[in-house]
């Protein structure tokens, strides 16, 4: 997703772009996650600024790209059970509103106007009209196609070519060398390895997530609905398993229930405990889902950086190398803003927001 | 609530077909405690499928020339040591932190029982059989078009025929068996349409010569076909089914070596049912997710890779029967027994058990039948030209109604050259059947633009082998201590 967005905005800025991927389009984490474009789960700060810019750009893109990307401006609904939870949510939303987020409190009696099947036991919630969704694989495929960039799939970058001064000269793949003055590292969860090929350092790690998919249903879930503790999970740096169910319907019918977060390396083994918690969380929000069957589940590995912010911008040590990876659980949402930032950095134009918090140089190489 | 996590069994056998019954029996005879789980209410699996007692069939054996073998296998269930649990639909197998295996199952005839089960054991024998391989063609979604093996299964279990005048088509040795069962049960079978020739078998004279039973069976089917005036048309395929509410006729075309229809050879044959299938696909998803290695079979499916004693590449997981490649019920029974003995040898710490004369005999028999099965499989491998008979509006994925045209677009416009990417971009294979029906076709179509031309679908990856209600998932037992492991 990130590579497609970088290609799109760079090509629109008049640059000549080639996209190289060792797999197919959307073969990485993009094809193994969900497509929530959220502002609701982000506290004020640089990531929220990036998300707000992205939200605007996604809306623009949704008008330019084919309907196939399944863009839906459906809005998010964050709910709380109990007064302490509701109060915390209220404070969180107040701070977000100052930063430009639209958040409307929904008292308990009105919750079911928005979501008729919600559990009656909830205390209240907040509606976030800016939250939206796309189908990530289709969005990446269409964006890539619309970019007009040359696309070389099935080719692995095995070396980053550098010149006498250590500056980037291109990349090597089994099909030969490709020369270019700039290389953008959009290798997601594998961004650390690609950085290493260039002699750079970026501590990207995998953070596993499972998603449960139900049988197709008529529209029973209208927004993206999740419990307030999700926000705490997203921001947590713990390696331990965290699950808070985010429930959403899709145009095709199935309800998606995501997503767990745990740092267990690249282990794909099914975890029954994760599925139990996701199902438990979803049925607590929507009791009618108890009878609904899950038909599949899938796993992906979010590209995780220790401070939960992506790395966007020039590598401090290798001239010509730019990073655009480490978006963890928000890479779909943050893709357009990332792409636009990278394009501006490449052309030397004024970036649309302050890039300093994202600069890759913030990670000192471990001794 | 799951059943109490009481004493684990020595062995859990999943699937009570020929392989599972033989495996459970052998292991129990050697003193192991065995849980035998099967989704259906009766033992027997695909081959020894028979009507439920409630139907009051007087002579279920009428449809089987091997009924005595089944009564023998079934006798093992009564002799103690085997806990046969019917209506257990295993949805996943996991390895627990103490090294034991858990089979998680839904219960009830349709998996709607309110007591899911978790069965723990020191070893697993996977004997889940196979399902039919299908290739789409225009009209294949019409009522009256049924799976070939499915038609036979219907006949065996419910004693009903899918129609009065039934064309049997596809590829593989099963077609002849299906045609003779259908004809024997009173259907008019005008023709069996086989995409390959049978001459391919002749290239493996040794495998054939050492398998007299197979020849005998073929002869039996052959003469039954003659008696019922069934004609056999090889190197041909049903390339379209016609009808409005139901199939009324099919077009049969000659096909070349690559399975491309030969222009000008179409013939229309009237019928009210079509039984079609292209061989069997091993049902392995319960263990591929645990890392078991697979091999590509000569007819382009993925089967489990097994060692000389039926163990998969993951220690503690054994497999027998069709999960290791299609080979018929006798091979399944042989492998099951071999696996049962091998598990007992391992768990009892008596390796000499696997050196007995009986085991040597079983291994020889297995090797011989496997070689024969592979020879047959090679003769029935689909050629890349089959996709020529598709039209853009032919549904390839029936669950999600994804047409050949949309798959073609994903391949040509978006560079989707593998089944997974096609699935991501079109939803083909994401529906109720989880690609069991269309994965072969999708993999072939995805590869159509590449040098390989056709590729078999990759090993089955279906983390949930059967759909599981969220209420059941959410109510599973929590692990004893939710120890949050930090790294
Ligand atoms: C369960 C789950 C749910 C999620 N839900 C959401 C959500 O709702 N909203 C959201 O915004 N985000 C979500 N995410 C996160 C999102 O999926 C990721 O942040 C995003 O996909 C990252 O995109 P990317 O382009 O950086 O990485 P990827 O999609 O992984 O792309 C990196 C590419 O680099 C290629 N590559 C790597 N090394 C090389 C090499 N040496 N040579 C050539 N190519 C190479 C890979 O093949 C891969 O295709 C979720 C993630 C998971 C796992
Ligand atoms: C439709 C069909 C028709 C066939 N007809 C013939 C024929 O006429 N002649 C012939 O020689 N061969 C036939 N075969 C091939 C036949 O499968 C084998 O010859 C033989 O039955 C193999 O035995 P098995 O024990 O390996 O598998 P099977 O007999 O298929 O037994 C597998 C068992 O596993 C159970 N099972 C599967 N998944 C699960 C799960 N998740 N949880 C619990 N239980 C599960 C099934 O209910 C089944 O009882 C047919 C196959 C099919 C699919």
Tab-separated table of C-alpha atoms in Angstrom, chain A residues 22-306:
chain	number	residue	atom	x	y	z
A	22	UNK	CA	9.452	-9.628	-4.671
A	23	UNK	CA	5.863	-10.791	-4.429
A	24	UNK	CA	2.656	-9.868	-6.215
A	25	UNK	CA	0.712	-6.666	-5.672
A	26	UNK	CA	-0.634	-6.549	-2.080
A	27	UNK	CA	1.259	-9.724	-1.258
A	28	UNK	CA	2.662	-8.352	1.995
A	29	UNK	CA	0.828	-7.037	5.036
A	30	UNK	CA	-1.484	-4.999	2.822
A	31	UNK	CA	-3.177	-8.193	1.701
A	32	UNK	CA	-3.376	-9.530	5.240
A	33	UNK	CA	-4.960	-6.712	7.195
A	34	UNK	CA	-8.086	-4.615	7.163
A	35	UNK	CA	-8.818	-1.316	5.526
A	36	UNK	CA	-9.916	0.945	8.328
A	37	UNK	CA	-9.008	4.572	7.735
A	38	UNK	CA	-9.210	5.804	11.294
A	39	UNK	CA	-8.737	9.080	13.050
A	40	UNK	CA	-10.791	7.973	16.062
A	41	UNK	CA	-8.097	5.783	17.608
A	42	UNK	CA	-5.303	8.353	17.482
A	43	UNK	CA	-4.360	10.733	20.240
A	44	UNK	CA	-3.311	14.279	19.315
A	45	UNK	CA	0.209	14.324	17.931
A	46	UNK	CA	2.102	13.757	14.708
A	47	UNK	CA	0.332	10.502	13.807
A	48	UNK	CA	-3.075	12.132	14.106
A	49	UNK	CA	-1.918	15.011	11.887
A	50	UNK	CA	-0.800	12.478	9.301
A	51	UNK	CA	-4.138	10.650	9.625
A	52	UNK	CA	-6.168	13.815	9.190
A	53	UNK	CA	-4.251	14.722	6.044
A	54	UNK	CA	-4.707	11.172	4.808
A	55	UNK	CA	-8.431	11.260	5.431
A	56	UNK	CA	-8.724	14.237	3.113
A	57	UNK	CA	-6.515	12.597	0.505
A	58	UNK	CA	-8.440	9.303	0.657
A	59	UNK	CA	-11.626	11.228	-0.076
A	60	UNK	CA	-9.984	12.814	-3.107
A	61	UNK	CA	-8.667	9.467	-4.247
A	62	UNK	CA	-12.065	7.866	-3.864
A	63	UNK	CA	-13.347	10.231	-6.517
A	64	UNK	CA	-10.451	9.633	-8.878
A	65	UNK	CA	-10.047	5.866	-8.542
A	66	UNK	CA	-12.600	3.256	-9.670
A	67	UNK	CA	-15.346	2.268	-7.227
A	68	UNK	CA	-13.572	-1.074	-7.007
A	69	UNK	CA	-11.497	0.175	-4.080
A	70	UNK	CA	-14.689	-0.086	-2.008
A	71	UNK	CA	-14.234	3.267	-0.279
A	72	UNK	CA	-16.952	3.811	2.298
A	73	UNK	CA	-17.190	6.947	4.445
A	74	UNK	CA	-19.142	5.036	7.025
A	75	UNK	CA	-17.899	6.635	10.231
A	76	UNK	CA	-16.673	5.031	13.427
A	77	UNK	CA	-18.475	4.386	16.669
A	78	UNK	CA	-16.422	3.937	19.836
A	79	UNK	CA	-18.422	2.603	22.755
A	80	UNK	CA	-17.833	2.317	26.484
A	81	UNK	CA	-19.284	0.042	29.087
A	82	UNK	CA	-19.327	1.705	32.494
A	83	UNK	CA	-18.888	5.293	33.574
A	84	UNK	CA	-15.102	5.276	34.029
A	85	UNK	CA	-14.710	4.107	30.452
A	86	UNK	CA	-17.152	6.718	29.212
A	87	UNK	CA	-15.341	9.488	31.092
A	88	UNK	CA	-11.995	8.454	29.688
A	89	UNK	CA	-13.510	8.430	26.222
A	90	UNK	CA	-14.936	11.910	26.771
A	91	UNK	CA	-11.509	13.327	27.744
A	92	UNK	CA	-9.866	11.598	24.800
A	93	UNK	CA	-12.450	12.960	22.368
A	94	UNK	CA	-12.165	16.470	23.787
A	95	UNK	CA	-8.433	16.516	23.128
A	96	UNK	CA	-8.934	15.099	19.639
A	97	UNK	CA	-11.542	17.748	18.830
A	98	UNK	CA	-8.975	20.460	19.569
A	99	UNK	CA	-6.675	18.827	17.041
A	100	UNK	CA	-9.318	18.903	14.316
A	101	UNK	CA	-11.162	15.632	14.752
A	102	UNK	CA	-14.929	15.537	14.566
A	103	UNK	CA	-16.298	13.550	17.501
A	104	UNK	CA	-19.919	13.564	18.645
A	105	UNK	CA	-21.041	12.078	21.916
A	106	UNK	CA	-23.802	9.503	21.608
A	107	UNK	CA	-25.739	8.845	24.809
A	108	UNK	CA	-26.806	5.277	25.505
A	109	UNK	CA	-30.419	5.590	24.322
A	110	UNK	CA	-29.292	6.867	20.927
A	111	UNK	CA	-26.598	4.223	20.348
A	112	UNK	CA	-29.108	1.854	18.883
A	113	UNK	CA	-30.312	4.422	16.390
A	114	UNK	CA	-26.847	4.282	14.902
A	115	UNK	CA	-26.355	0.535	15.413
A	116	UNK	CA	-29.599	-1.324	16.006
A	117	UNK	CA	-27.958	-4.588	17.071
A	118	UNK	CA	-25.612	-3.150	19.719
A	119	UNK	CA	-25.763	-4.628	23.188
A	120	UNK	CA	-28.152	-2.698	25.443
A	121	UNK	CA	-25.588	-2.933	28.249
A	122	UNK	CA	-23.360	-0.144	26.888
A	123	UNK	CA	-23.022	3.198	28.630
A	124	UNK	CA	-22.578	5.394	25.602
A	125	UNK	CA	-20.089	6.252	22.918
A	126	UNK	CA	-18.664	8.693	20.414
A	127	UNK	CA	-19.401	8.894	16.729
A	128	UNK	CA	-16.470	9.781	14.447
A	129	UNK	CA	-17.841	10.696	11.015
A	130	UNK	CA	-14.359	11.008	9.475
A	131	UNK	CA	-13.548	7.319	9.885
A	132	UNK	CA	-13.800	5.422	6.619
A	133	UNK	CA	-12.758	2.182	4.989
A	134	UNK	CA	-11.316	0.731	1.782
A	135	UNK	CA	-10.548	-2.787	0.590
A	136	UNK	CA	-6.761	-2.585	0.952
A	137	UNK	CA	-5.642	-5.021	-1.741
A	138	UNK	CA	-7.925	-3.455	-4.335
A	139	UNK	CA	-6.974	0.038	-3.215
A	140	UNK	CA	-3.275	-0.762	-3.609
A	141	UNK	CA	-3.816	-2.425	-6.994
A	142	UNK	CA	-5.866	0.469	-8.369
A	143	UNK	CA	-3.545	3.123	-6.975
A	144	UNK	CA	-0.556	1.361	-8.473
A	145	UNK	CA	-2.255	1.106	-11.830
A	146	UNK	CA	-3.350	4.748	-11.728
A	147	UNK	CA	0.215	5.837	-10.948
A	148	UNK	CA	1.391	4.794	-14.374
A	149	UNK	CA	4.641	3.628	-12.792
A	150	UNK	CA	6.553	0.691	-14.259
A	151	UNK	CA	5.759	-2.358	-12.189
A	152	UNK	CA	8.148	-5.244	-11.678
A	153	UNK	CA	6.580	-7.852	-9.445
A	154	UNK	CA	8.221	-11.127	-8.539
A	155	UNK	CA	11.652	-9.472	-8.349
A	156	UNK	CA	13.494	-9.324	-5.059
A	157	UNK	CA	15.873	-6.508	-4.264
A	158	UNK	CA	19.082	-8.289	-3.273
A	159	UNK	CA	21.390	-5.297	-3.022
A	160	UNK	CA	21.248	-1.525	-2.920
A	161	UNK	CA	23.874	-0.088	-5.262
A	162	UNK	CA	25.926	2.782	-3.950
A	163	UNK	CA	28.476	5.130	-5.478
A	164	UNK	CA	31.902	6.202	-4.327
A	165	UNK	CA	30.482	8.721	-1.872
A	166	UNK	CA	28.124	6.152	-0.353
A	167	UNK	CA	25.207	7.651	-2.273
A	168	UNK	CA	22.484	5.434	-3.677
A	169	UNK	CA	22.806	4.498	-7.363
A	170	UNK	CA	19.978	1.979	-7.702
A	171	UNK	CA	19.095	-1.564	-6.776
A	172	UNK	CA	20.016	-5.073	-7.858
A	173	UNK	CA	17.507	-7.824	-8.506
A	174	UNK	CA	17.979	-11.264	-10.054
A	175	UNK	CA	16.797	-9.671	-13.311
A	176	UNK	CA	19.647	-7.158	-13.302
A	177	UNK	CA	20.556	-3.733	-11.994
A	178	UNK	CA	18.202	-0.811	-12.039
A	179	UNK	CA	19.819	2.596	-11.778
A	180	UNK	CA	18.115	5.500	-10.046
A	181	UNK	CA	19.281	8.407	-7.921
A	182	UNK	CA	16.617	7.708	-5.305
A	183	UNK	CA	15.425	4.500	-3.662
A	184	UNK	CA	12.350	4.507	-1.436
A	185	UNK	CA	12.243	1.725	1.120
A	186	UNK	CA	8.549	0.799	1.334
A	187	UNK	CA	9.216	-2.787	2.361
A	188	UNK	CA	6.838	-2.654	5.315
A	189	UNK	CA	7.606	-5.252	7.953
A	190	UNK	CA	10.747	-6.174	6.029
A	191	UNK	CA	11.898	-2.549	5.895
A	192	UNK	CA	14.644	-3.246	8.441
A	193	UNK	CA	16.162	-5.875	6.171
A	194	UNK	CA	16.040	-3.630	3.157
A	195	UNK	CA	17.669	-0.862	5.170
A	196	UNK	CA	20.423	-3.298	6.124
A	197	UNK	CA	21.063	-4.053	2.447
A	198	UNK	CA	21.807	-0.363	2.054
A	199	UNK	CA	23.997	-0.268	5.132
A	200	UNK	CA	21.339	1.646	7.060
A	201	UNK	CA	19.500	0.819	10.264
A	202	UNK	CA	15.781	0.697	11.005
A	203	UNK	CA	14.370	-1.463	13.812
A	204	UNK	CA	11.129	-2.633	12.140
A	205	UNK	CA	9.574	-5.630	13.893
A	206	UNK	CA	6.497	-7.752	13.182
A	207	UNK	CA	3.422	-7.381	15.382
A	208	UNK	CA	1.005	-10.184	14.606
A	209	UNK	CA	-2.701	-9.714	14.129
A	210	UNK	CA	-5.561	-12.119	13.501
A	211	UNK	CA	-8.819	-11.186	11.823
A	212	UNK	CA	-11.990	-13.292	11.998
A	213	UNK	CA	-14.331	-13.284	9.014
A	214	UNK	CA	-17.962	-14.321	9.286
A	215	UNK	CA	-20.337	-15.772	6.742
A	216	UNK	CA	-21.943	-13.100	4.553
A	217	UNK	CA	-24.738	-11.220	6.324
A	218	UNK	CA	-27.173	-8.521	5.328
A	219	UNK	CA	-26.004	-5.162	6.694
A	220	UNK	CA	-26.187	-5.693	10.447
A	221	UNK	CA	-23.150	-3.593	11.364
A	222	UNK	CA	-23.166	-0.141	9.808
A	223	UNK	CA	-20.114	1.629	11.252
A	224	UNK	CA	-16.767	0.459	12.492
A	225	UNK	CA	-17.612	-0.284	16.051
A	226	UNK	CA	-15.122	-0.890	18.772
A	227	UNK	CA	-14.746	-0.718	22.528
A	228	UNK	CA	-12.807	2.110	24.104
A	229	UNK	CA	-10.001	-0.132	25.361
A	230	UNK	CA	-8.860	-0.591	21.730
A	231	UNK	CA	-7.199	2.794	21.905
A	232	UNK	CA	-5.053	1.709	24.826
A	233	UNK	CA	-4.081	-1.507	23.002
A	234	UNK	CA	-3.038	0.327	19.872
A	235	UNK	CA	-0.770	2.606	21.830
A	236	UNK	CA	0.718	-0.164	23.920
A	237	UNK	CA	4.258	-1.270	23.331
A	238	UNK	CA	3.873	-4.524	25.187
A	239	UNK	CA	4.787	-7.750	23.447
A	240	UNK	CA	1.950	-9.562	25.165
A	241	UNK	CA	-1.285	-10.409	23.459
A	242	UNK	CA	-3.873	-7.675	23.316
A	243	UNK	CA	-7.260	-8.137	21.806
A	244	UNK	CA	-10.045	-5.670	21.527
A	245	UNK	CA	-12.626	-6.393	18.913
A	246	UNK	CA	-13.184	-3.910	16.113
A	247	UNK	CA	-16.345	-4.983	14.328
A	248	UNK	CA	-17.236	-3.829	10.829
A	249	UNK	CA	-19.425	-4.895	7.960
A	250	UNK	CA	-18.114	-5.060	4.387
A	251	UNK	CA	-19.862	-4.384	1.081
A	252	UNK	CA	-19.467	-8.057	0.206
A	253	UNK	CA	-21.403	-9.153	3.284
A	254	UNK	CA	-19.019	-10.720	5.771
A	255	UNK	CA	-18.409	-9.002	9.079
A	256	UNK	CA	-14.732	-8.575	9.921
A	257	UNK	CA	-13.586	-8.810	13.501
A	258	UNK	CA	-10.111	-7.573	14.189
A	259	UNK	CA	-7.653	-7.447	15.498
A	260	UNK	CA	-5.273	-8.873	17.974
A	261	UNK	CA	-1.827	-7.476	18.578
A	262	UNK	CA	1.105	-9.480	19.831
A	263	UNK	CA	4.802	-9.665	19.161
A	264	UNK	CA	5.645	-13.277	18.422
A	265	UNK	CA	7.930	-12.925	15.411
A	266	UNK	CA	6.648	-14.297	12.095
A	267	UNK	CA	4.707	-17.187	13.626
A	268	UNK	CA	1.549	-17.992	11.617
A	269	UNK	CA	0.265	-20.783	13.835
A	270	UNK	CA	-3.394	-20.399	14.647
A	271	UNK	CA	-3.992	-19.227	18.196
A	272	UNK	CA	-7.295	-20.512	19.530
A	273	UNK	CA	-6.962	-18.129	22.465
A	274	UNK	CA	-6.794	-15.128	20.141
A	275	UNK	CA	-9.894	-16.307	18.284
A	276	UNK	CA	-11.697	-16.850	21.573
A	277	UNK	CA	-10.987	-13.306	22.687
A	278	UNK	CA	-11.946	-11.734	19.376
A	279	UNK	CA	-15.215	-13.676	19.272
A	280	UNK	CA	-15.905	-12.879	22.901
A	281	UNK	CA	-15.316	-9.173	22.321
A	282	UNK	CA	-17.477	-9.070	19.208
A	283	UNK	CA	-20.408	-10.916	20.768
A	284	UNK	CA	-20.219	-8.641	23.816
A	285	UNK	CA	-20.779	-5.671	21.487
A	286	UNK	CA	-23.274	-7.425	19.189
A	287	UNK	CA	-24.991	-10.310	21.003
A	288	UNK	CA	-26.737	-11.393	17.796
A	289	UNK	CA	-23.355	-12.380	16.347
A	290	UNK	CA	-23.193	-15.373	18.708
A	291	UNK	CA	-25.159	-17.495	16.239
A	292	UNK	CA	-23.227	-16.219	13.247
A	293	UNK	CA	-20.436	-18.455	11.972
A	294	UNK	CA	-16.853	-17.487	11.344
A	295	UNK	CA	-15.810	-19.021	8.018
A	296	UNK	CA	-12.179	-18.061	8.023
A	297	UNK	CA	-9.444	-16.240	9.816
A	298	UNK	CA	-6.211	-14.751	8.574
A	299	UNK	CA	-3.023	-13.379	9.983
A	300	UNK	CA	-0.753	-10.526	9.120
A	301	UNK	CA	2.367	-8.946	10.538
A	302	UNK	CA	2.207	-5.233	11.128
A	303	UNK	CA	5.424	-3.304	10.547
A	304	UNK	CA	6.135	-2.047	14.041
A	305	UNK	CA	8.625	0.589	15.184
A	306	UNK	CA	9.330	1.077	18.890
